[in-house]
Coordinates of C-alpha atoms in Angstrom, one line a residue:
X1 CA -7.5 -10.7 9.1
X2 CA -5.9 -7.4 9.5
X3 CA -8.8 -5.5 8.5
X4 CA -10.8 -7.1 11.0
X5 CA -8.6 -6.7 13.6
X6 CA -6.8 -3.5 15.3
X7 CA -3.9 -4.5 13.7
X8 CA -4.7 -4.0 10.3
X9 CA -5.1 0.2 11.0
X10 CA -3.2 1.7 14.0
X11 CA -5.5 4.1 15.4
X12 CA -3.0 7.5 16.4
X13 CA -4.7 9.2 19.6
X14 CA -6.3 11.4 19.8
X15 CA -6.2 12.6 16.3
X16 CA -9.4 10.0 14.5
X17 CA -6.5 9.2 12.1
X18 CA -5.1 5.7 11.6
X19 CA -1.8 4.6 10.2
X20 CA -2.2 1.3 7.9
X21 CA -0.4 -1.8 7.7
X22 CA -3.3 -3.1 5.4
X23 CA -1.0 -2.4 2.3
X24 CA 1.3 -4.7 3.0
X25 CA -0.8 -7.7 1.8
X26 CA -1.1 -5.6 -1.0
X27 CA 2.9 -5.6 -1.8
X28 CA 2.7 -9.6 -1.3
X29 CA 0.1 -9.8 -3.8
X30 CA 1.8 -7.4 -6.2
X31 CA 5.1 -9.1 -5.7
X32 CA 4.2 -12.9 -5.3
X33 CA 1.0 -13.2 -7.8
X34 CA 0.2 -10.5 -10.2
X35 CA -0.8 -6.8 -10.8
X36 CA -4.3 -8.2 -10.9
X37 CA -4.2 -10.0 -7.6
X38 CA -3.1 -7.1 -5.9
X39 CA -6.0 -4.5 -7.2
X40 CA -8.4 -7.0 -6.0
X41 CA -5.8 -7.0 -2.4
X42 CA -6.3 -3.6 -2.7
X43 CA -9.7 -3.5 -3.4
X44 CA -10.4 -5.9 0.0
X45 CA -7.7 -3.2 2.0
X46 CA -10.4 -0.2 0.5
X47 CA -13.1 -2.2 1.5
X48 CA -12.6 -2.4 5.1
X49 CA -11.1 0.7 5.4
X50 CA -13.9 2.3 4.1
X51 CA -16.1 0.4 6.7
X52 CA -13.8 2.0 9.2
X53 CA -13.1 5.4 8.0
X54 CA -16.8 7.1 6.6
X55 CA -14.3 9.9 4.8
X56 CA -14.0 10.0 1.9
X57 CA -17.0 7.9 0.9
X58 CA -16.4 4.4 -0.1
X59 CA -15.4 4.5 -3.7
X60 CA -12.4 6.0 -3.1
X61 CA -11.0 3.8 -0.7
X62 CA -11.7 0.8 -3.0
X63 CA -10.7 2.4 -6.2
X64 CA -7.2 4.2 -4.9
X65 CA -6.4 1.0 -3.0
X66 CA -6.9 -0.9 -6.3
X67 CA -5.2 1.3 -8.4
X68 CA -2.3 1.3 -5.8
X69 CA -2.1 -2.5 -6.0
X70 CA -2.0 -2.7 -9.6
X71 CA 0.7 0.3 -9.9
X72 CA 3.0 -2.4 -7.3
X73 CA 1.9 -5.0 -9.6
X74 CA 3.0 -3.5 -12.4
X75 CA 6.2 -2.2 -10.9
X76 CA 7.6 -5.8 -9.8
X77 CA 6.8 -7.0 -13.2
X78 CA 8.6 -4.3 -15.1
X79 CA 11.6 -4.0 -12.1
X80 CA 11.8 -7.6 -12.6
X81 CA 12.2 -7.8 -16.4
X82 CA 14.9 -5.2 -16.3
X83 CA 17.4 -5.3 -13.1
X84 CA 20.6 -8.1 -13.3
X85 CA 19.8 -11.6 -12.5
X86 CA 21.5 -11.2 -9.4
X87 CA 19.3 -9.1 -7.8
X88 CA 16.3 -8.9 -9.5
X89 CA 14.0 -10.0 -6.6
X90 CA 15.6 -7.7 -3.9
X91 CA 15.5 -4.7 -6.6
X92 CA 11.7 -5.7 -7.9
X93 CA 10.6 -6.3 -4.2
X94 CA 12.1 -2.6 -2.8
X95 CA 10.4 -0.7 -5.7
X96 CA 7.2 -2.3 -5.0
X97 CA 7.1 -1.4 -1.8
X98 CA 8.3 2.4 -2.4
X99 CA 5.2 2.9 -5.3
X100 CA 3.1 0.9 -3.9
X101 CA 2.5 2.9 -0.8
X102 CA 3.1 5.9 -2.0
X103 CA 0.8 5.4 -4.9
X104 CA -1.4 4.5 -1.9
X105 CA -0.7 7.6 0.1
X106 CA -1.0 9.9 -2.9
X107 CA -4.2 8.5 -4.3
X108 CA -5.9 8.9 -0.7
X109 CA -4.4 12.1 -0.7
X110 CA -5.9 13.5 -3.7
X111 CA -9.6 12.0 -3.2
X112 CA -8.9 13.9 0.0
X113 CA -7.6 16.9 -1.4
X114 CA -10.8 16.8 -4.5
X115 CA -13.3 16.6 -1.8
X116 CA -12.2 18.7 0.6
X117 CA -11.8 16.5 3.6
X118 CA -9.2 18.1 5.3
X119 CA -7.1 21.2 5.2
X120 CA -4.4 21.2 2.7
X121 CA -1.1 21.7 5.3
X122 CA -2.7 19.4 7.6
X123 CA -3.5 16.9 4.8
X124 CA -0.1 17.2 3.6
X125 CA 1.8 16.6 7.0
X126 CA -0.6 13.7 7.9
X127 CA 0.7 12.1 4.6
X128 CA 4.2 12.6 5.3
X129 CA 4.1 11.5 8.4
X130 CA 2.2 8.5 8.1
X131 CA 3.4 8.1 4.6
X132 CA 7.0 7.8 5.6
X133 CA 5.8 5.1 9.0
X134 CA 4.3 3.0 6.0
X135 CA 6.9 3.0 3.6
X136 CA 9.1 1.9 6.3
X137 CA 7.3 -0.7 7.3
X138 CA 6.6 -2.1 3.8
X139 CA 10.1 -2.0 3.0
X140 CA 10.8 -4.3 6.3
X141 CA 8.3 -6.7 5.9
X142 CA 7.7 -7.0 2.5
X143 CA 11.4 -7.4 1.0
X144 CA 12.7 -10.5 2.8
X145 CA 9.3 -12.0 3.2
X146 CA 9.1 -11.8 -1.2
X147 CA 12.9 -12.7 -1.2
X148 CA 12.3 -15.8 0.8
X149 CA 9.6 -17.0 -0.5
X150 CA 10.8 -16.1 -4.5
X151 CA 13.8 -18.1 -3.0
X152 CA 11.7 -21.2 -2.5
X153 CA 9.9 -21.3 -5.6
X154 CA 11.3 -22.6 -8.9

């Protein structure tokens, strides 16, 4: 639904450049289901953004986005097998969100960067800039959503 809407990519004036909330159903995936479910999340998130955005071409939306779902997979799974019982969940669901979007952020970054889509200091402060929007609001939505709903579940 995001990435059909203009929620899912909020469009910066001016500028042709969007900052995403599209990863969040990425982290949900990655912390809710499985490293697998969230590369195909991601996959759908590079989909449509690729639809949106012609550069780079379409491959490397879908691939990075993939490859940043199954990095957040990955990273609830092992977070989640190693932090105290206490607060494994809160722990696990924070450094998803952290690698997951910037695992996003640096894999669109470098397909960027490889194909030279952009100049290197503008690339670079675009990524901060957005990069440190998105990680915030990762970190709000998808830590209590994954607490709560770990919560209900046995």
């Amino acid at each position: 639904m995001l990435g059909l809407s203009p929620l899912g990519f909020l469009t910066v004036p001016g500028s042709g450049k969007a900052i995403t909330v599209m990863h969040v159903p990425v982290i949900l995936a990655a912390t809710l289901v499985s490293p697998l479910a969230a590369g195909l999340v991601g996959a759908t998130f590079g989909l449509l953004a690729g639809l949106k955005f012609q550069a780079p071409p379409l491959i490397y939306h879908v691939v990075t986005r993939a490859l940043a779902g199954i990095v957040g997979g990955l990273t609830f799974q092992a977070i989640s097998r190693t932090a105290e019982e206490g607060s494994k969940v809160t722990k696990a669901s924070l450094a998803t969100a952290v690698t997951t979007t910037a695992a996003n952020t640096l894999f669109m970054s470098a397909a960027i960067f490889i194909l030279h889509l952009a100049d290197p200091a503008e690339l670079f402060s675009v990524a901060y800039v957005h990069g440190v929007i998105e990680l915030t609001i990762a970190v709000v939505i998808t830590t209590p959503v994954t607490i709560a709903l770990k919560a209900r579940t046995p």
